[in-house]
Amino acid sequence: MDHSEAVAAGMVERFVLDELSGAELDAFEEHYFSCETCLVDVKAALDFRDAVRISGGKLQPAIAEPKVIPMVPSTREAHASGIQRYWGAWAAVLAVAFAGYQSFVTIPGLRVTIAELRQPHLFTGATVFRMGNRAVSPDSSVSHAGQPLHFFLELNTEPQFREYHIRIQPPFGPDVVSRVPADLAKDNVMLVIPKSVAGAYKITVSGDTGQGDPRIIQQGEISVQ
Amino acid sequence: MNLNECPSNDYLAKLASADPATTDHFVRHYTNILQVKLRARTIYGHEAEEIRQETFRRVLSAVKEGKIRDGTKLNAYVNSTCNHVISEHFRHTSRLLPLDASASWQSTDNTEDAVLLAEKLERIRKVLDKMSVRDREILNAVFLEERDKDAVCLQLGVNRDYLRVLVHRAINSFRQEFLQ
């Protein structure tokens, strides 16, 4: 691979995005071993990647200046509208409508949901999900989108860890992180997804020695179709 | 030998005869390159140092034993040796990588490094500020949250080519910020 081929194939971007196959990766690495331009580009790309990572939520964009809307003197004479004139009556009507909606729609709906949750349930199909290490991420595929899913996660416990952090990255929405003390992690940990959505649920397990240096020990992915 | 040249057979011969200046050059030259390679795989600190040292030991030993005769193959040999050392290392240590790999990059007791880091962060904030909300979301999802790239593209309605272009633009802007 020469420099023009590397540029044409967007190798630096694909390298930092971890998109290169084994053969492509070897070829590109051998190339930047003897190409100063590409090596500098790769360094810049890694600087950028690492800076985004360490920034976390701290590097939010600067807060925009509030928009100043110039006040234009009105040439019209002020007239109180119907809403302004009868605001008390409108407020009372809205309050009654809101209370009615809560009483006849929201609260009965919640009561039904709570009652359903209090009923005993029989869950079927809970399987043991054996995760790999950081380098190998086995996939498990299920086809129950919209249904509750139950998995037992088999953790690779190690004596030096005081607790384990289990991070679940759903296909959409925020990540969920649970902490499991070491003594409870000896048994399989149950993962419940009350209402699954189609997509990949990434699971990352990190061990924490209590010294503030949690390390990833297992990763896996559950694909829901 | 500079970075844009392949090592010559003469260089290899000097390395095989343990010429101090050539050996010193070899170590400095490949330390810089292997640092980038290992960083790309989020391997930092003493773990990176161990892998680098073991790679040098094996390569220098192979050169002395005459296993490499063509200087132009030295780069490929160093690269593949390093790949072997990495895979052996992780097989033995059950792959214990930092949870936040960048934490090692971030942690520094050196005041000068801390100032450089702060400056770097400020510059990257400027780069991100210039981007649209969606582009920032994409970069955060890919690099910070390390989410599946196809899922991110699908969710935010872009394709993989757009992702590459976005990264390309971001890196260029980042570099421009440093050149200013």
Coordinates of C-alpha atoms in Angstrom, one line a residue:
Chain A
M1 CA 0.0 0.0 0.0
D2 CA 1.4 3.4 -0.9
H3 CA 0.3 6.8 0.5
S4 CA -2.1 7.7 -2.4
E5 CA -3.8 4.3 -2.0
A6 CA -4.1 4.9 1.8
V7 CA -5.6 8.4 1.3
A8 CA -8.0 7.2 -1.5
A9 CA -9.3 4.4 0.7
G10 CA -9.8 6.7 3.7
M11 CA -7.6 4.3 5.7
V12 CA -6.9 6.8 8.6
E13 CA -10.7 7.3 9.2
R14 CA -11.5 3.6 8.9
F15 CA -8.6 2.8 11.2
V16 CA -9.8 5.0 14.0
L17 CA -13.3 3.8 13.4
D18 CA -12.1 0.2 13.8
E19 CA -13.5 -0.7 10.4
L20 CA -10.5 -2.4 8.9
S21 CA -10.4 -6.2 8.3
G22 CA -7.4 -8.2 9.4
A23 CA -5.6 -8.0 6.0
E24 CA -6.4 -4.3 5.6
L25 CA -5.2 -3.5 9.1
D26 CA -1.9 -5.3 8.6
A27 CA -1.4 -3.5 5.2
F28 CA -2.2 -0.1 6.6
E29 CA -0.1 -0.6 9.8
E30 CA 2.9 -1.7 7.7
H31 CA 2.3 1.4 5.6
Y32 CA 2.3 3.9 8.4
F33 CA 5.4 2.3 9.8
S34 CA 7.2 3.9 6.9
C35 CA 4.9 6.9 6.1
E36 CA 5.4 9.9 8.3
T37 CA 2.3 11.7 6.9
C38 CA 0.0 8.8 7.7
L39 CA 1.6 8.3 11.1
V40 CA 0.9 12.0 11.9
D41 CA -2.6 11.6 10.7
V42 CA -3.2 8.5 12.8
K43 CA -1.8 10.3 15.8
A44 CA -4.2 13.2 15.2
A45 CA -7.1 10.8 14.8
L46 CA -6.2 9.0 18.0
D47 CA -5.8 12.3 19.8
F48 CA -9.3 13.3 18.7
R49 CA -10.8 9.9 19.6
D50 CA -9.2 10.0 23.1
A51 CA -10.1 13.6 23.7
V52 CA -13.8 12.9 22.9
R53 CA -13.6 9.9 25.3
I54 CA -12.0 11.6 28.2
S55 CA -14.2 14.7 27.7
G56 CA -17.2 12.6 28.7
G57 CA -20.1 14.9 29.5
K58 CA -17.6 17.6 30.4
L59 CA -17.1 19.0 26.9
Q60 CA -20.6 20.2 26.3
P61 CA -20.8 23.0 23.7
A62 CA -20.4 26.5 25.0
I63 CA -23.8 27.9 26.2
A64 CA -25.1 30.1 23.5
E65 CA -25.6 33.7 24.2
P66 CA -29.3 34.4 24.9
K67 CA -31.0 36.1 22.0
V68 CA -31.7 39.7 22.5
I69 CA -35.0 40.7 21.0
P70 CA -35.2 44.5 20.6
M71 CA -38.3 46.0 22.1
V72 CA -40.4 47.8 19.5
P73 CA -42.8 50.4 20.9
S74 CA -46.3 49.3 20.1
T75 CA -48.3 51.8 18.0
R76 CA -51.5 50.1 18.9
E77 CA -53.6 50.9 21.9
A78 CA -53.7 48.0 24.3
H79 CA -57.0 46.0 24.4
A80 CA -57.5 43.2 26.8
S81 CA -58.4 40.0 24.9
G82 CA -61.1 37.6 26.0
I83 CA -58.5 35.3 27.6
Q84 CA -57.0 38.2 29.5
R85 CA -60.4 39.5 30.6
Y86 CA -61.8 36.2 31.8
W87 CA -58.6 34.4 32.9
G88 CA -60.1 33.2 36.2
A89 CA -62.9 31.4 34.4
W90 CA -60.5 29.8 31.9
A91 CA -58.2 28.7 34.6
A92 CA -61.1 27.0 36.4
V93 CA -62.2 25.2 33.2
L94 CA -58.7 23.9 32.6
A95 CA -58.3 22.7 36.2
V96 CA -61.6 20.8 36.0
A97 CA -60.5 19.2 32.7
F98 CA -57.1 18.2 34.0
A99 CA -58.6 16.7 37.2
G100 CA -61.2 14.8 35.1
Y101 CA -58.5 13.4 32.9
Q102 CA -56.4 12.3 35.9
S103 CA -59.4 10.6 37.6
F104 CA -61.0 8.9 34.6
V105 CA -58.0 8.1 32.4
T106 CA -54.6 8.2 34.0
I107 CA -55.3 6.8 37.5
P108 CA -57.5 3.8 36.4
G109 CA -54.8 3.0 33.8
L110 CA -52.1 3.0 36.4
R111 CA -54.2 0.9 38.8
V112 CA -54.5 -1.8 36.1
T113 CA -50.8 -1.7 35.4
I114 CA -49.9 -2.0 39.1
A115 CA -52.4 -4.8 39.5
E116 CA -50.8 -6.7 36.6
L117 CA -47.4 -6.2 38.1
R118 CA -48.5 -7.6 41.4
Q119 CA -49.8 -10.8 39.8
P120 CA -47.4 -13.7 40.0
H121 CA -45.8 -14.4 36.6
L122 CA -44.3 -17.4 35.1
F123 CA -41.3 -16.6 32.9
T124 CA -40.2 -19.1 30.3
G125 CA -37.2 -19.2 28.1
A126 CA -34.7 -17.7 30.5
T127 CA -31.3 -18.8 29.2
V128 CA -27.8 -18.5 30.4
F129 CA -25.8 -16.0 28.4
R130 CA -22.1 -16.8 28.5
M131 CA -20.1 -13.7 27.7
G132 CA -16.6 -13.7 26.2
N133 CA -13.7 -11.6 27.2
R134 CA -13.0 -8.1 25.9
A135 CA -11.5 -9.4 22.6
V136 CA -14.3 -12.0 21.8
S137 CA -17.9 -10.9 22.1
P138 CA -20.3 -13.7 21.5
D139 CA -23.7 -12.9 20.2
S140 CA -27.0 -14.3 21.2
S141 CA -29.9 -13.8 18.9
V142 CA -33.5 -14.0 20.0
S143 CA -36.7 -13.1 18.1
H144 CA -39.0 -11.7 20.7
A145 CA -39.1 -8.0 20.1
G146 CA -41.9 -6.4 22.2
Q147 CA -41.8 -9.3 24.7
P148 CA -40.0 -9.4 28.1
L149 CA -36.7 -11.1 28.0
H150 CA -34.8 -12.8 30.8
F151 CA -31.2 -13.9 30.7
F152 CA -28.8 -15.2 33.3
L153 CA -25.4 -13.6 32.9
E154 CA -22.5 -15.8 33.8
L155 CA -19.8 -13.6 35.2
N156 CA -16.1 -14.4 35.2
T157 CA -15.4 -13.5 38.8
E158 CA -11.9 -12.9 40.0
P159 CA -10.8 -12.6 43.6
Q160 CA -9.3 -9.1 43.4
F161 CA -12.6 -7.5 42.4
R162 CA -14.9 -6.1 45.2
E163 CA -17.8 -5.4 42.8
Y164 CA -18.8 -5.6 39.2
H165 CA -20.3 -3.0 37.0
I166 CA -22.7 -4.3 34.4
R167 CA -23.4 -1.8 31.7
I168 CA -26.3 -2.4 29.3
Q169 CA -26.4 -0.3 26.1
P170 CA -29.9 -0.7 24.6
P171 CA -30.4 -0.1 20.9
F172 CA -32.0 3.2 21.8
G173 CA -32.1 5.4 24.9
P174 CA -29.6 5.8 27.7
D175 CA -27.3 3.2 29.0
V176 CA -28.1 1.4 32.3
V177 CA -25.3 0.6 34.8
S178 CA -25.8 -1.8 37.7
R179 CA -23.3 -2.6 40.4
V180 CA -23.2 -6.1 41.8
P181 CA -21.2 -6.9 45.0
A182 CA -18.6 -9.6 44.5
D183 CA -20.4 -12.1 46.9
L184 CA -23.6 -11.8 44.8
A185 CA -21.7 -12.1 41.5
K186 CA -20.7 -15.7 42.3
D187 CA -24.1 -16.8 41.2
N188 CA -25.5 -16.0 37.8
V189 CA -26.9 -12.5 37.6
M190 CA -30.4 -12.1 36.0
L191 CA -30.9 -9.5 33.3
V192 CA -34.6 -8.6 32.8
I193 CA -35.7 -6.5 29.8
P194 CA -39.4 -5.8 30.6
K195 CA -40.2 -4.8 27.0
S196 CA -37.6 -5.6 24.5
V197 CA -37.1 -3.6 21.3
A198 CA -35.5 -4.8 18.1
G199 CA -31.8 -4.2 17.9
A200 CA -28.6 -5.1 19.8
Y201 CA -28.3 -4.9 23.5
K202 CA -24.6 -4.6 24.3
I203 CA -23.5 -5.8 27.7
T204 CA -20.2 -4.9 29.3
V205 CA -19.0 -6.3 32.6
S206 CA -16.2 -4.5 34.5
G207 CA -14.5 -5.6 37.6
D208 CA -13.7 -2.9 40.3
T209 CA -11.0 -3.5 42.9
G210 CA -12.3 -0.5 44.9
Q211 CA -9.3 1.6 43.9
G212 CA -11.2 3.5 41.3
D213 CA -9.8 1.6 38.3
P214 CA -12.6 -0.6 37.0
R215 CA -11.5 -2.8 34.1
I216 CA -13.6 -4.4 31.4
I217 CA -13.5 -8.2 31.8
Q218 CA -16.4 -9.4 29.6
Q219 CA -18.5 -8.2 26.7
G220 CA -21.4 -9.6 24.9
E221 CA -24.3 -8.7 22.7
I222 CA -27.9 -9.9 22.6
S223 CA -29.6 -9.2 19.3
V224 CA -33.4 -9.0 19.5
Q225 CA -35.4 -9.4 16.3
Chain B
M1 CA 17.1 6.2 8.3
N2 CA 14.1 8.5 8.6
L3 CA 10.5 7.4 8.8
N4 CA 9.8 7.6 5.1
E5 CA 12.5 5.1 4.3
C6 CA 12.6 1.4 4.6
P7 CA 15.5 0.1 6.6
S8 CA 18.5 -0.9 4.4
N9 CA 20.4 -4.1 4.5
D10 CA 23.3 -2.1 5.9
Y11 CA 21.1 -0.9 8.7
L12 CA 20.1 -4.6 9.4
A13 CA 23.8 -5.7 9.4
K14 CA 24.6 -3.0 12.0
L15 CA 21.7 -4.0 14.1
A16 CA 22.7 -7.7 13.9
S17 CA 26.2 -6.7 15.1
A18 CA 24.6 -4.8 18.0
D19 CA 26.1 -1.5 16.9
P20 CA 25.1 0.8 19.9
A21 CA 24.1 3.8 17.7
T22 CA 22.0 1.7 15.4
T23 CA 20.3 -0.2 18.3
D24 CA 19.5 3.0 20.0
H25 CA 18.1 4.4 16.8
F26 CA 16.0 1.2 16.3
V27 CA 14.5 1.5 19.8
R28 CA 13.7 5.2 19.5
H29 CA 12.3 4.9 16.0
Y30 CA 10.0 1.9 16.7
T31 CA 9.0 3.1 20.1
N32 CA 7.3 6.1 18.5
I33 CA 5.5 3.9 15.9
L34 CA 4.5 1.1 18.3
Q35 CA 3.2 3.7 20.7
V36 CA 0.7 4.7 18.1
K37 CA -0.2 1.1 17.2
L38 CA -0.8 0.2 20.8
R39 CA -2.7 3.3 21.5
A40 CA -5.0 2.5 18.7
R41 CA -5.8 -0.7 20.5
T42 CA -6.3 1.2 23.8
I43 CA -3.2 -0.3 25.3
Y44 CA -1.4 2.2 27.6
G45 CA 1.0 2.5 30.4
H46 CA 3.1 -0.4 31.7
E47 CA 1.1 -2.9 29.7
A48 CA 2.2 -1.1 26.5
E49 CA 5.7 -0.8 27.8
E50 CA 5.8 -4.6 28.4
I51 CA 4.6 -5.4 24.9
R52 CA 7.0 -3.0 23.3
Q53 CA 10.0 -4.4 25.2
E54 CA 9.0 -8.0 24.4
T55 CA 8.6 -7.0 20.7
F56 CA 12.1 -5.4 20.6
R57 CA 13.6 -8.4 22.4
R58 CA 12.2 -10.8 19.8
V59 CA 13.0 -8.7 16.8
L60 CA 16.6 -8.0 17.8
S61 CA 17.1 -11.6 18.6
A62 CA 15.7 -12.6 15.2
V63 CA 18.0 -10.1 13.5
K64 CA 21.0 -11.4 15.3
E65 CA 20.1 -15.0 14.4
G66 CA 19.9 -13.9 10.7
K67 CA 16.2 -14.7 10.4
I68 CA 15.6 -11.4 8.6
R69 CA 17.9 -10.9 5.6
D70 CA 16.0 -8.2 3.7
G71 CA 16.0 -4.8 5.4
T72 CA 12.8 -3.8 3.5
K73 CA 10.9 -6.5 5.5
L74 CA 11.9 -5.2 8.9
N75 CA 8.8 -3.0 9.3
A76 CA 6.5 -5.9 8.5
Y77 CA 8.5 -8.2 10.8
V78 CA 8.2 -5.7 13.7
N79 CA 4.5 -5.2 13.1
S80 CA 3.7 -8.9 12.9
T81 CA 5.9 -9.7 16.0
C82 CA 4.1 -7.0 17.9
N83 CA 0.7 -8.5 16.9
H84 CA 1.9 -11.9 18.2
V85 CA 3.0 -10.4 21.5
I86 CA -0.3 -8.6 21.9
S87 CA -2.3 -11.7 21.3
E88 CA -0.1 -13.8 23.7
H89 CA -0.3 -11.0 26.3
F90 CA -4.1 -10.9 26.3
R91 CA -4.4 -14.7 26.3
H92 CA -2.3 -14.8 29.5
T93 CA -4.0 -11.9 31.2
S94 CA -7.6 -12.7 30.2
R95 CA -7.7 -9.3 28.5
L96 CA -7.8 -6.8 31.3
L97 CA -8.2 -3.4 29.7
P98 CA -9.0 -0.2 31.5
L99 CA -12.8 0.4 31.6
D100 CA -12.2 3.9 30.3
A101 CA -9.2 3.3 28.2
S102 CA -8.6 7.0 27.9
A103 CA -8.2 7.3 31.7
S104 CA -4.6 6.1 31.3
W105 CA -4.1 8.8 28.7
Q106 CA -5.6 11.3 30.9
S107 CA -3.8 10.4 34.2
T108 CA -0.6 12.4 34.5
D109 CA 1.3 13.7 37.5
N110 CA 3.4 15.9 35.3
T111 CA 2.2 19.6 35.4
E112 CA 3.4 20.2 31.9
D113 CA 1.5 17.2 30.6
A114 CA -1.6 18.4 32.5
V115 CA -1.4 21.8 30.9
L116 CA -1.1 20.2 27.5
L117 CA -4.0 18.0 28.2
A118 CA -6.2 20.9 29.3
E119 CA -5.2 22.8 26.2
K120 CA -6.1 19.8 24.0
L121 CA -9.5 19.5 25.7
E122 CA -10.2 23.2 25.2
R123 CA -9.3 22.9 21.5
I124 CA -11.5 19.9 21.0
R125 CA -14.3 21.7 22.7
K126 CA -13.9 24.4 20.1
V127 CA -14.0 21.8 17.3
L128 CA -17.2 20.3 18.8
D129 CA -18.8 23.7 19.3
K130 CA -18.6 24.3 15.5
M131 CA -20.4 21.1 14.8
S132 CA -24.2 20.5 14.5
V133 CA -25.9 18.8 17.5
R134 CA -26.4 15.7 15.4
D135 CA -22.7 15.4 14.4
R136 CA -21.7 15.8 18.1
E137 CA -24.2 13.1 19.0
I138 CA -22.7 10.8 16.4
L139 CA -19.1 11.3 17.6
N140 CA -20.1 10.9 21.2
A141 CA -22.0 7.7 20.4
V142 CA -19.1 6.2 18.4
F143 CA -16.1 7.3 20.4
L144 CA -17.3 7.9 23.9
E145 CA -20.2 5.4 24.3
E146 CA -18.5 3.0 21.9
R147 CA -21.9 2.0 20.5
D148 CA -22.4 -0.1 17.5
K149 CA -21.8 2.1 14.5
D150 CA -24.5 0.6 12.3
A151 CA -27.0 1.2 15.1
V152 CA -25.8 4.8 15.5
C153 CA -26.1 5.5 11.8
L154 CA -29.5 4.0 11.7
Q155 CA -30.8 5.9 14.6
L156 CA -29.4 9.2 13.4
G157 CA -30.3 8.7 9.8
V158 CA -26.9 8.7 8.2
N159 CA -24.8 6.1 6.4
R160 CA -21.3 4.8 7.1
D161 CA -19.8 7.0 4.5
Y162 CA -21.1 10.0 6.3
L163 CA -19.5 8.8 9.5
R164 CA -16.1 8.5 7.8
V165 CA -16.5 12.0 6.3
L166 CA -17.5 13.4 9.6
V167 CA -14.5 11.9 11.3
H168 CA -12.3 13.2 8.5
R169 CA -13.6 16.7 8.9
A170 CA -13.4 16.5 12.7
I171 CA -9.8 15.4 12.6
N172 CA -8.9 18.1 10.1
S173 CA -10.6 20.8 12.3
F174 CA -8.8 19.4 15.3
R175 CA -5.4 19.6 13.5
Q176 CA -6.2 23.2 12.3
E177 CA -6.9 24.2 15.8
F178 CA -3.5 23.1 16.8
L179 CA -1.8 24.8 13.9
Q180 CA -3.4 28.2 14.8

